[in-house]
Coordinates of C-alpha atoms in Angstrom, one line a residue:
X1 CA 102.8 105.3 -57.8
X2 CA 101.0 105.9 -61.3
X3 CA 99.7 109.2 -61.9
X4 CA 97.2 109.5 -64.7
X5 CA 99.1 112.6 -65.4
X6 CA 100.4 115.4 -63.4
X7 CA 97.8 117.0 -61.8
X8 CA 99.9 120.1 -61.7
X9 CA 99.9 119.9 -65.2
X10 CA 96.1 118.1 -65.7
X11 CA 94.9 121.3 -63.8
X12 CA 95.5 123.3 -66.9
X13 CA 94.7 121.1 -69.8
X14 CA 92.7 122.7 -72.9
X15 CA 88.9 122.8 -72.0
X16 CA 85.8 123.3 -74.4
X17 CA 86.4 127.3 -74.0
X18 CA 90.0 128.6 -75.1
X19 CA 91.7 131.7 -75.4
X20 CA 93.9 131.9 -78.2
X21 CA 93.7 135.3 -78.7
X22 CA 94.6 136.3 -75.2
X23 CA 98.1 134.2 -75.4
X24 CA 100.4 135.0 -72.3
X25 CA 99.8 138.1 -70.9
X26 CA 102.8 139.9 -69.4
X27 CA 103.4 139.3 -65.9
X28 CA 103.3 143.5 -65.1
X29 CA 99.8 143.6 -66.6
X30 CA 97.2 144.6 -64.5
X31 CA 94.7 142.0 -63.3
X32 CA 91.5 143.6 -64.8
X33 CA 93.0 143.5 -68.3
X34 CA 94.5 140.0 -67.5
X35 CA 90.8 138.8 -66.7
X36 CA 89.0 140.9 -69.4
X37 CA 91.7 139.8 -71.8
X38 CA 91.1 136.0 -71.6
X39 CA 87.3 136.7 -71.0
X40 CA 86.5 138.6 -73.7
X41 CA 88.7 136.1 -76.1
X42 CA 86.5 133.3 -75.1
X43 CA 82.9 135.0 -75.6
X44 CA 84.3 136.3 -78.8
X45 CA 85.1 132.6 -79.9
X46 CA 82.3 131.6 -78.7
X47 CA 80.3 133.7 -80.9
X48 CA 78.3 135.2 -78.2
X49 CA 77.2 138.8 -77.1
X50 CA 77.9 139.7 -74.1
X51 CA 75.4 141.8 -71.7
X52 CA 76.3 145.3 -71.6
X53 CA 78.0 147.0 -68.4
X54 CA 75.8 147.6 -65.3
X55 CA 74.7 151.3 -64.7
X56 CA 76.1 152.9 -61.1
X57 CA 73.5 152.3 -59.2
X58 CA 73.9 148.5 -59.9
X59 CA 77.3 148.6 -60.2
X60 CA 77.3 150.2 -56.3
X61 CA 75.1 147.8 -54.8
X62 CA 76.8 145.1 -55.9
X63 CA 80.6 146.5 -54.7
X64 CA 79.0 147.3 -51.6
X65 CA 77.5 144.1 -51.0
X66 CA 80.4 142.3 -52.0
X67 CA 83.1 143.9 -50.4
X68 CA 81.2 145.1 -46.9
X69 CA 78.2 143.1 -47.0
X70 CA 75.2 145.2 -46.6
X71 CA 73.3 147.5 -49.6
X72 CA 74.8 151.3 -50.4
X73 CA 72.9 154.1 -48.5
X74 CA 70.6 156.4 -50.7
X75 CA 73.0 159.3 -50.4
X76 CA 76.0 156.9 -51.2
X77 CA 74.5 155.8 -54.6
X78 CA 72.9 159.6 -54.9
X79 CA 76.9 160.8 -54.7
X80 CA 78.1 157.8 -56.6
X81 CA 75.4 158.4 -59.2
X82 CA 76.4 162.2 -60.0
X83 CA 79.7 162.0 -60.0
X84 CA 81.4 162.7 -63.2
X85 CA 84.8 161.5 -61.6
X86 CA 86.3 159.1 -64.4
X87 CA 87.8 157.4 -61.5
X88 CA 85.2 157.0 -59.1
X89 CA 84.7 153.1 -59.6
X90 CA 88.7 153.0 -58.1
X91 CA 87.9 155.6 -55.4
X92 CA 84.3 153.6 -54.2
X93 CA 86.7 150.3 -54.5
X94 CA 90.1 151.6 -52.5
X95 CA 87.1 153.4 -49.9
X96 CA 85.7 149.9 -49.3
X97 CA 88.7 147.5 -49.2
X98 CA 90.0 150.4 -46.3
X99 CA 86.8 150.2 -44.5
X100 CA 86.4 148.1 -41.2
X101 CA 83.4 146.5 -43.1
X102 CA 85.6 144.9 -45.7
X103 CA 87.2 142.7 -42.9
X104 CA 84.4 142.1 -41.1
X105 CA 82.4 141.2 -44.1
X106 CA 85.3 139.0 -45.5
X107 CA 86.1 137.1 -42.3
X108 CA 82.4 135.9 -42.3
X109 CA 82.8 134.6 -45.4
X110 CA 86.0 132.6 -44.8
X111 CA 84.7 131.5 -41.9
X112 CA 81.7 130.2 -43.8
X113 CA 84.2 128.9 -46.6
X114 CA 86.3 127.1 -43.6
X115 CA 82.7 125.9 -41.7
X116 CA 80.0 125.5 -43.9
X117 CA 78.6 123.5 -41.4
X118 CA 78.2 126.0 -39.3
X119 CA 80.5 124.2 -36.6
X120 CA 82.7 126.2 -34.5
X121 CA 80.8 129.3 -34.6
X122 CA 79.9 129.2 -31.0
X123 CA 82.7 130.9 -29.3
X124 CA 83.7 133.7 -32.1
X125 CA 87.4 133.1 -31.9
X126 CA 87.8 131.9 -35.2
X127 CA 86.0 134.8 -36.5
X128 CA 87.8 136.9 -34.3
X129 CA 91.5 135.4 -36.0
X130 CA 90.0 136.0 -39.6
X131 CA 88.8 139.3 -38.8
X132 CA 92.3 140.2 -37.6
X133 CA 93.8 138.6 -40.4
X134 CA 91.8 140.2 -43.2
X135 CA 92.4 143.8 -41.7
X136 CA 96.1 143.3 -41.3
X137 CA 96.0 142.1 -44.8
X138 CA 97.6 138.7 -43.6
X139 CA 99.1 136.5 -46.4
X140 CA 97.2 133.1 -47.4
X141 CA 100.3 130.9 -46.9
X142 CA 100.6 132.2 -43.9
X143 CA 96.6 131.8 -42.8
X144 CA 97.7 128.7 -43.9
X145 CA 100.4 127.9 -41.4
X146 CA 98.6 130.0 -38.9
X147 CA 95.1 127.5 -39.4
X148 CA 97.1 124.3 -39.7
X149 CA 100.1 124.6 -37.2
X150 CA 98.2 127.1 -35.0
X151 CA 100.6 129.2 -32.0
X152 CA 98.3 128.6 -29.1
X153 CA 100.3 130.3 -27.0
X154 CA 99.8 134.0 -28.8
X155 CA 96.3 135.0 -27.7
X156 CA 95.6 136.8 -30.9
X157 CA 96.2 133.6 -32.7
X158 CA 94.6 131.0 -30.5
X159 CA 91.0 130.9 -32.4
X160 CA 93.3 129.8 -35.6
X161 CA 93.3 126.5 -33.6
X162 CA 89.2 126.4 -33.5
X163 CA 89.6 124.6 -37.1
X164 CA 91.7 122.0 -36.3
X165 CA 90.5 121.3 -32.7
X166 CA 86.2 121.3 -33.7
X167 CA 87.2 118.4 -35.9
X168 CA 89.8 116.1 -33.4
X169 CA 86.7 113.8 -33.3
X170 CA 87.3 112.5 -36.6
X171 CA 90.1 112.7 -38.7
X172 CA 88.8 111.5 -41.7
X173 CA 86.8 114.7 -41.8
X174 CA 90.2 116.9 -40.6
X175 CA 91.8 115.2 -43.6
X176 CA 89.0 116.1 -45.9
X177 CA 88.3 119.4 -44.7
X178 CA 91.9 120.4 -45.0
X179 CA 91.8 119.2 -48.4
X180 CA 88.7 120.7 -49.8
X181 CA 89.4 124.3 -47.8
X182 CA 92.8 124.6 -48.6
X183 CA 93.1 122.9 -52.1
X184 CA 90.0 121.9 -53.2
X185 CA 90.1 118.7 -53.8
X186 CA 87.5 116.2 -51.9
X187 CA 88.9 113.2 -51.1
X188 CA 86.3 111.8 -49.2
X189 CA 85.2 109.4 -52.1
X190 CA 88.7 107.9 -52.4
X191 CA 88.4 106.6 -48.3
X192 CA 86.6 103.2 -48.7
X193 CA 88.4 102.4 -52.6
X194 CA 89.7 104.8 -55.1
X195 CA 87.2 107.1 -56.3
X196 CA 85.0 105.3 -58.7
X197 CA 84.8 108.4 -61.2
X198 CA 88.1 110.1 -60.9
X199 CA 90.9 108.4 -61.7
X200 CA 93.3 111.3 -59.8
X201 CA 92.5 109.9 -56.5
X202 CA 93.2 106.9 -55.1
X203 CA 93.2 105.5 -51.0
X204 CA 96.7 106.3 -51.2
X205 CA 95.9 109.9 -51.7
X206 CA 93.1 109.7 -48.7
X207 CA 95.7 108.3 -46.4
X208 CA 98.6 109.8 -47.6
X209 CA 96.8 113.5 -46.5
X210 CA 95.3 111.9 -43.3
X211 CA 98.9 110.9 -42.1
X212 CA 99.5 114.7 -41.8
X213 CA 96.9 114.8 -39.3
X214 CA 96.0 111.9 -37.7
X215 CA 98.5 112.6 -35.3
X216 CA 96.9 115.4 -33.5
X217 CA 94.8 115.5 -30.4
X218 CA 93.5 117.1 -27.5
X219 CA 95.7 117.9 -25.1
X220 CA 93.8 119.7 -22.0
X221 CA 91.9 122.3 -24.3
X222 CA 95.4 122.3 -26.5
X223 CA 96.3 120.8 -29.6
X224 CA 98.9 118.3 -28.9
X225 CA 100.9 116.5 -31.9
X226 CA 102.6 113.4 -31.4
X227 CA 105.8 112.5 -33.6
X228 CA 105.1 109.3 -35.0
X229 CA 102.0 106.9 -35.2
X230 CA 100.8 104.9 -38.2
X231 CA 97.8 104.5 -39.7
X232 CA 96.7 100.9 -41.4
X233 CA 94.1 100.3 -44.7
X234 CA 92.8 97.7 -46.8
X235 CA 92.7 98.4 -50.0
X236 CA 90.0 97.3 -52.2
X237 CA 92.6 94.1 -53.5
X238 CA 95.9 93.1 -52.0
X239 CA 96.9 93.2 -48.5
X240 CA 96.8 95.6 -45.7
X241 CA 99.1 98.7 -46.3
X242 CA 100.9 100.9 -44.1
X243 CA 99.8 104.3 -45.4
X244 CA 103.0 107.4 -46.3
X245 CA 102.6 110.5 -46.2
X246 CA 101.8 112.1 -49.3
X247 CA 100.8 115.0 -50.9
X248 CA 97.7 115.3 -53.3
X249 CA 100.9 115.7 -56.3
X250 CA 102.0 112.4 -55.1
X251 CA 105.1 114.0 -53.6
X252 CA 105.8 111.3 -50.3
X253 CA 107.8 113.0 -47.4
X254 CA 109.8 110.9 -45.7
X255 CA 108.5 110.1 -42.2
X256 CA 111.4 110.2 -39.4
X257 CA 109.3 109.3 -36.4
X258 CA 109.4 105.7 -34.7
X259 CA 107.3 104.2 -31.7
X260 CA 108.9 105.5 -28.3
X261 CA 110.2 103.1 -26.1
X262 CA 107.8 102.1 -23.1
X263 CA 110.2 104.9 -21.3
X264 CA 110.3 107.6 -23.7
X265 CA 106.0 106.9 -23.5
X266 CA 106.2 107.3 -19.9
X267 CA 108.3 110.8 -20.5
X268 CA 105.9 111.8 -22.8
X269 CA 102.9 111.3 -20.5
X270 CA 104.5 113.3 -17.6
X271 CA 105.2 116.0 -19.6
X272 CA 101.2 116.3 -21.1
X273 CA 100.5 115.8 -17.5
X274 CA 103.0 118.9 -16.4
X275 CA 101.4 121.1 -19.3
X276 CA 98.0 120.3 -18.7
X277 CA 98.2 121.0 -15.2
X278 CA 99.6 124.4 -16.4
X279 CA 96.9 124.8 -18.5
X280 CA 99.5 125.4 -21.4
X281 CA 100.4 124.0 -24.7
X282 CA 101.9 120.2 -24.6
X283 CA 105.7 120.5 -26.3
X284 CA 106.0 120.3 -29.4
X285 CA 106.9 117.4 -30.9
X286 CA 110.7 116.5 -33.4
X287 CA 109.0 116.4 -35.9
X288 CA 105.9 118.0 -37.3
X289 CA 103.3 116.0 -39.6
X290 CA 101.0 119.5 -39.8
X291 CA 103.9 121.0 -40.3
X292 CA 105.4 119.2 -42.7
X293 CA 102.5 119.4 -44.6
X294 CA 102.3 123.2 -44.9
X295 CA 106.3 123.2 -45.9
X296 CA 105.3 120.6 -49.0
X297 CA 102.2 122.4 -49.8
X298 CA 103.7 125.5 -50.7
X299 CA 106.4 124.0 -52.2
X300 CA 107.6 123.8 -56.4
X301 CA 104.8 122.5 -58.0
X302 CA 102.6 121.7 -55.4
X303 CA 101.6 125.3 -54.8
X304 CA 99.9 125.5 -57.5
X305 CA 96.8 123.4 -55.8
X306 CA 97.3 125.6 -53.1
X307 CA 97.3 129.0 -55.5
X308 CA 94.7 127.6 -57.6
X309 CA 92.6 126.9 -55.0
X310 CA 92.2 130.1 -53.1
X311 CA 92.0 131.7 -56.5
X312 CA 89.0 130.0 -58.0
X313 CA 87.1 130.5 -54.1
X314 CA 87.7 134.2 -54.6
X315 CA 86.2 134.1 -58.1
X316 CA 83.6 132.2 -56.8
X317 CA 83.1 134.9 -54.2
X318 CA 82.7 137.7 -56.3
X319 CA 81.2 135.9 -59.9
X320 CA 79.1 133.8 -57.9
X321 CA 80.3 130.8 -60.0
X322 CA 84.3 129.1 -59.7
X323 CA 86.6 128.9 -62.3
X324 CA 86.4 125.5 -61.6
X325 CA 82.9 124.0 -60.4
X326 CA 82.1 122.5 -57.7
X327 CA 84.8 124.4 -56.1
X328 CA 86.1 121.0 -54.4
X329 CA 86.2 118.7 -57.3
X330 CA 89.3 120.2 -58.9
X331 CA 91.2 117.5 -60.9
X332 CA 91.9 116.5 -64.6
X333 CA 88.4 115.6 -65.4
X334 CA 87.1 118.6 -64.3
X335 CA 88.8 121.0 -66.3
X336 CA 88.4 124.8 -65.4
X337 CA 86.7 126.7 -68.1
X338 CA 89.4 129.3 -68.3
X339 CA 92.4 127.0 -67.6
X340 CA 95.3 130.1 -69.1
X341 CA 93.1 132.9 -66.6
X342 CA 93.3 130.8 -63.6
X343 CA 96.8 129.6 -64.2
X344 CA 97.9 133.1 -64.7
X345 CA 95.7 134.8 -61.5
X346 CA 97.8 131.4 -59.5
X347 CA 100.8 132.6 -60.8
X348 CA 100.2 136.2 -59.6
X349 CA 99.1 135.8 -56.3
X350 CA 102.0 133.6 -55.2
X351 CA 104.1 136.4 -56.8
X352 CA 102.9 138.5 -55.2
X353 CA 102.5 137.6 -51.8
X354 CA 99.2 136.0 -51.7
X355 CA 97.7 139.5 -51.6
X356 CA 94.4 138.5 -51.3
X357 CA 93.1 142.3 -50.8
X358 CA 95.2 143.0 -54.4
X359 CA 93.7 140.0 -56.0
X360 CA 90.0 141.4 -54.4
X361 CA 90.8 144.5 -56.2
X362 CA 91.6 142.9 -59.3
X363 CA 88.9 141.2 -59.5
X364 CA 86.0 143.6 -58.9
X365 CA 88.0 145.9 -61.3
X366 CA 87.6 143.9 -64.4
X367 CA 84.9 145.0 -67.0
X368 CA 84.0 140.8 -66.6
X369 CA 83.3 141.7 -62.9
X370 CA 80.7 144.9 -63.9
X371 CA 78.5 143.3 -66.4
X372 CA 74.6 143.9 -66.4
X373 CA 72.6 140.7 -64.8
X374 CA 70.3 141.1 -67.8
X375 CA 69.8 139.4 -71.3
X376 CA 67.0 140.1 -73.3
X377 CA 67.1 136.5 -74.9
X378 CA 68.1 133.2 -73.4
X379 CA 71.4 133.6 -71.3
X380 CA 75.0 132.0 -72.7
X381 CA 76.9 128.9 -70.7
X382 CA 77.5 130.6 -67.5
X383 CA 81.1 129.8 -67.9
X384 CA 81.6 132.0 -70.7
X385 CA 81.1 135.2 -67.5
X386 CA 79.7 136.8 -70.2
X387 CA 76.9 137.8 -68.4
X388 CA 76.9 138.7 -64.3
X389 CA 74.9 135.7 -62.2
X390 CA 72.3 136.8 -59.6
X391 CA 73.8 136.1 -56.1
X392 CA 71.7 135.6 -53.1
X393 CA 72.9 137.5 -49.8
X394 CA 74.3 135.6 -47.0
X395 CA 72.3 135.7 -43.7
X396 CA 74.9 138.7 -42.5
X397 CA 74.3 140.3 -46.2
X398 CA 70.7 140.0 -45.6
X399 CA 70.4 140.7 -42.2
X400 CA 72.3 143.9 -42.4
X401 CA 70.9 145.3 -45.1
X402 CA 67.5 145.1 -44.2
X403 CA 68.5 147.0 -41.1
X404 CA 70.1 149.7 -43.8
X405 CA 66.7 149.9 -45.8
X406 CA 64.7 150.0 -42.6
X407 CA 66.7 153.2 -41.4
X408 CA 65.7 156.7 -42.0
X409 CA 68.5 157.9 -44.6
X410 CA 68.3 161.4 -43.1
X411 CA 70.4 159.3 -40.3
X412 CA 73.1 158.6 -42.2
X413 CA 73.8 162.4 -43.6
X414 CA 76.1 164.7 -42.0
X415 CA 78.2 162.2 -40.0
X416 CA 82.0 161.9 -40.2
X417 CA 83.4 158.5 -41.9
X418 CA 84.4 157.1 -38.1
X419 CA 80.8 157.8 -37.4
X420 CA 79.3 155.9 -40.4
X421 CA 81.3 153.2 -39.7
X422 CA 79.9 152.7 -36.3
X423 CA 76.3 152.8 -37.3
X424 CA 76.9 150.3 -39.9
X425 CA 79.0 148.1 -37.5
X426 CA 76.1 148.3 -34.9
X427 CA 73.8 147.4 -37.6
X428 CA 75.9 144.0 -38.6
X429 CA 75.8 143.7 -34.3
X430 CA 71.7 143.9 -34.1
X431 CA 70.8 141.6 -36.9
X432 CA 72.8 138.8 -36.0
X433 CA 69.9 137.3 -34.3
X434 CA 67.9 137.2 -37.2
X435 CA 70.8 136.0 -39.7
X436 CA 71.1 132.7 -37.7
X437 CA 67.4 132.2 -38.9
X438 CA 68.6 132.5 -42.5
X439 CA 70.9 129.8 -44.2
X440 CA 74.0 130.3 -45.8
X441 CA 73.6 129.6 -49.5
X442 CA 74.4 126.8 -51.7
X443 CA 75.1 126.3 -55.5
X444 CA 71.4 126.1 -56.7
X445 CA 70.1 128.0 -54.4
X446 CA 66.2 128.5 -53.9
X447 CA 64.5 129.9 -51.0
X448 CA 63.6 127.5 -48.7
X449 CA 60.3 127.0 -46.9
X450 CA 61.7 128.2 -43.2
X451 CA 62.4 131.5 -44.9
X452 CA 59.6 132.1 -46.7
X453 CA 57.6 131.6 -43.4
X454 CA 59.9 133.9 -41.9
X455 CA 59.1 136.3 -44.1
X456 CA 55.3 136.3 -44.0
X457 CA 53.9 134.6 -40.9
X458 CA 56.4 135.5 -38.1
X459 CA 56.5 138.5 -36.3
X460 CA 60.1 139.3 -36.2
X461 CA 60.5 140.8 -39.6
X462 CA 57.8 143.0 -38.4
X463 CA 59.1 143.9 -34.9
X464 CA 63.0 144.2 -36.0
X465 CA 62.6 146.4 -39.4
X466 CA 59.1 147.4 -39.5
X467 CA 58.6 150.1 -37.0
X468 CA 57.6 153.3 -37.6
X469 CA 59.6 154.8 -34.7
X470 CA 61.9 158.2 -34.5
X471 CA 65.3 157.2 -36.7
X472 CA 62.9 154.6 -39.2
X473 CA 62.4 154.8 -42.3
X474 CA 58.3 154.9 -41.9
X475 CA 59.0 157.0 -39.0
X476 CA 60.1 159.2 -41.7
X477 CA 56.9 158.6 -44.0
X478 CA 54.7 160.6 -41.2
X479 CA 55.9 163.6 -42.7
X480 CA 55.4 163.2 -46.2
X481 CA 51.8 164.4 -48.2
X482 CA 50.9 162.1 -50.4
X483 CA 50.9 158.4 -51.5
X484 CA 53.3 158.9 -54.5
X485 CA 55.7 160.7 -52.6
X486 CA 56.2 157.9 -50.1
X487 CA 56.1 155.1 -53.4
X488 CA 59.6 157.1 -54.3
X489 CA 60.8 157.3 -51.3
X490 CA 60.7 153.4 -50.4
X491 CA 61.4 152.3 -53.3
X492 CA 64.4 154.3 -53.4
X493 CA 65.1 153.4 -49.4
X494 CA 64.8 149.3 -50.4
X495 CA 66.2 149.6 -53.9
X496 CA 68.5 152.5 -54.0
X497 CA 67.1 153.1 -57.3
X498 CA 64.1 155.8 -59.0
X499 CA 60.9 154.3 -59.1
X500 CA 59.7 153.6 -61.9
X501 CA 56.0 155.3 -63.1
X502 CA 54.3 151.9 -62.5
X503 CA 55.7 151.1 -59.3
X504 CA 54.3 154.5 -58.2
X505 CA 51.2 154.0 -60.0
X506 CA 50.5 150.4 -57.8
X507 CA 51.6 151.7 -54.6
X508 CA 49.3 154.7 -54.6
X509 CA 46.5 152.7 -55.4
X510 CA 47.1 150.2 -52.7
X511 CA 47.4 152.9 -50.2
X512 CA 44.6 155.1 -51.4
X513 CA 42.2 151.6 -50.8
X514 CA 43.7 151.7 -47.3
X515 CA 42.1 155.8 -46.4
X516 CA 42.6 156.2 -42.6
X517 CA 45.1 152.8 -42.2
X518 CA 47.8 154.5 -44.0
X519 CA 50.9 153.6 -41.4
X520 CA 49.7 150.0 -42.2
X521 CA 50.1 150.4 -46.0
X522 CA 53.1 151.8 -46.2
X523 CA 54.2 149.4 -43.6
X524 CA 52.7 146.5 -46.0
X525 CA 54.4 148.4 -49.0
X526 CA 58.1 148.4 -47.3
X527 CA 57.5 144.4 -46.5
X528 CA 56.7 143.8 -49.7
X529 CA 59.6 145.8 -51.2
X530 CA 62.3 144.0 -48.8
X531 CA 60.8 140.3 -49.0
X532 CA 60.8 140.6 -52.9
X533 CA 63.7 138.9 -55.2
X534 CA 64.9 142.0 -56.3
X535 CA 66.2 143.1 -52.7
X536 CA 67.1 139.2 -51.9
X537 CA 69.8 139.2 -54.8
X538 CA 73.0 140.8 -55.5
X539 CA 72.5 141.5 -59.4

């Protein structure tokens, strides 16, 4: 069928913002000069300034967040602060990726990525797989195969199935889902006709992907896969077709599979019967339509959807903004803003592997990655990434690291690194419960209504990170001697950060209006610190 043009090719046409002066880096460069190379050409064509590099205790908070999903401890950004280490930025990086946090942190975000739903979070297995995955430093492609053509009968990779089987139901969802996590591209709007604005997609697309899939089911708790089956559509004009399987590229794969006989149908029953009984997975069929579909997928020129994909998701991850936006609309007349960068970053990650924790590490690395939040005049495009975009914490990211600021810091000195880790992982374990109250953020995000109630007429924020027990950080107020003193030290508890003379200034006075409730004001003070914007955002 027609193409408009490759899409291989289409997915790196020239955009509105080039980079001549950044032509074809070497493939042995570095990522962080790859990135700040291609970056820094476009502002510069552009004409703009570009905001000047965070300072460390920014630049901290914002690693930390993004790589392990809860704000730095005062004594981490105290150390990070003073260090005259000209290598410390790589150090705090390498610390993080290593951490347990960092798989933790990351497989709640893919599993977010893979459910944004929030379906199939119920029995933890898929979590379980992703947290497994990220810590072994698993491949993509091979996520990929594990996700889509899932081994049920290896325990550790059994929740792999959970994405698959939470959408047996309905396989136009399973087709689109597949699409949009794993090469974001929706398809949804080519189902009914082809898609009325993009002429990249037609029905023949839609049910070209959902013959990969349609032929799964549930087989006892299983996922069973039958080795032929058709699928029918009417097309806006013309008559019924019978749809082929086919690749978003247009690449078809020939289909082997034919309708058993009435006995091989009979043979097939008995044996789901047998397996069921069992409780164990159905055979697997000749031929593999999930299967295929990872083998074409990865293959020539069709990886590059693939590469692209998981690429732009982990810009979007830690920029806060894709190279290509929405992150499911990518197609020729959505051009990415830095087609050459995101071709290039494709390139290297299938060279290498699909490294994801390398890429992660390129990424926060660059100089485009550590740029200040602030602009003292009216901001440039956000494409240009010539300025860092205010992220809001996830439920976990928020959850987490109100249970940090809540914490005496004294608790956190003197412990070993195994030790650390086992505070912070019981803190992620206690403030689950309240992250399932938050929701996950969206493009455009603004704090909704439930939230804000949350916040100021429900009790929980109150009993959960507002007492003033042994181990808290009012607790800890009790034994300081004046107003000003325990300004500095919430401030710096919430923030991580020096107060400044007129945050001090306003807190004393609140407090000293407050003679004989004092464990109330400071208790007023810390809510108000935590429940402002500047503790709600990664800047």
């Amino acid at each position: 069928m027609r193409l408009r043009l490759l899409l291989t090719a289409a997915l790196v046409a020239p955009s509105a913002i080039t980079a001549r002066a950044a032509d074809a880096p070497l493939a042995n460069t570095p990522i962080p000069q790859v990135i700040d190379r291609y970056i820094d050409a476009a502002i510069t064509e552009a004409g703009v300034t570009p905001a000047g590099q965070a300072d460390d205790a920014t630049l901290i908070r914002r690693l930390t967040l993004d790589l392990v999903g809860r704000i730095p401890t005062t004594r981490e950004v105290d150390e990070y602060v003073a260090s005259t280490d000209a290598d410390k930025r790589v150090r705090l990086v390498d610390r993080l990726i290593a951490s347990p946090g960092f798989a933790r942190h990351q497989a709640a975000l893919f599993e977010a990525m893979f459910n944004p739903e929030g379906n199939n979070r119920g029995s933890g297995g898929f979590r379980q797989y992703m947290t497994d995955a990220v810590r072994e430093n698993k491949p993509w492609n091979r996520i990929f195969r594990e996700v889509v053509v899932p081994d049920e009968a290896d325990a550790k990779l059994k929740g792999a199935a959970e994405f698959i089987r939470g959408r047996l139901s309905d396989a136009d969802k399973l087709t689109n889902d597949v699409s949009v996590a794993f090469f974001g591209v929706n398809v949804s709007c080519a189902q009914c006709h082809n898609h009325p604005l993009v002429t990249d997609w037609t029905q023949d697309h839609f049910y070209g992907m959902k013959m990969f899939v349609a032929r799964t089911f549930d087989a006892g708790g299983f996922l069973g896969e039958r080795g032929y089956g058709s699928i029918k559509y009417k097309p806006t004009k013309g008559p019924e077709r019978t749809a082929k399987m086919m690749f978003l590229t247009g690449t078809v794969v020939e289909d082997p599979g034919k309708e058993p006989t009435a006995d091989e149908q009979k043979k097939e029953k008995e044996a789901l019967e047998k397996a069921k009984a069992a409780k164990a997975a159905p055979p697997a069929p000749k031929f593999s339509a999930r299967g295929k579909l990872v083998e074409v997928a990865l293959k020539d020129a069709n990886a590059e959807f693939f590469a692209k994909n998981i690429v732009n998701r982990m810009w979007h991850r830690y920029f806060g903004s894709g190279i290509v936006n929405p992150l499911d609309q990518m197609h020729s007349e959505n051009p990415p803003s830095h087609p050459e960068l995101l071709a290039w970053l494709a390139r290297d990650v299938a060279a290498n592997g699909y490294d994801l924790k390398r890429l992660t590490r390129g990424l926060v690395l660059s100089k485009a990655y550590s740029r200040g939040s602030k602009y003292d005049s009216n901001p440039p495009d956000s494409k240009l990434f010539a300025v860092a975009k205010l992220k809001p914490m996830t439920p976990n990211q928020l959850a987490t690291s109100l249970k940090i600021a809540a914490t005496d810091p004294a608790s956190f000195e003197g412990k070993k690194p195994d030790e650390l880790e086992k505070m912070y992982e019981q803190a992620e374990s206690s403030a689950r419960g309240f992250a399932s109250l938050i929701a996950q953020p969206t493009e455009n995000f603004q704090i909704g209504v439930g939230e804000a109630l949350l916040f100021s007429n429900g009790d929980r924020v109150l009993k959960e990170f507002l007492t003033d027990g042994g181990g808290s950080a009012l607790g800890r107020t009790k034994t300081m001697k004046t107003p000003a003193e325990v300004a500095a030290f919430l401030v710096k508890t919430a923030y991580g950060r020096a107060a400044t003379p007129d945050e001090v200034t306003a807190i004393t006075g609140y407090v000293e209006k407050r003679k004989g409730r004092e464990a109330d004001a400071y208790r007023q003070v810390l809510w108000a610190l935590v429940a402002g914007p500047e503790f709600r955002f990664s800047y």
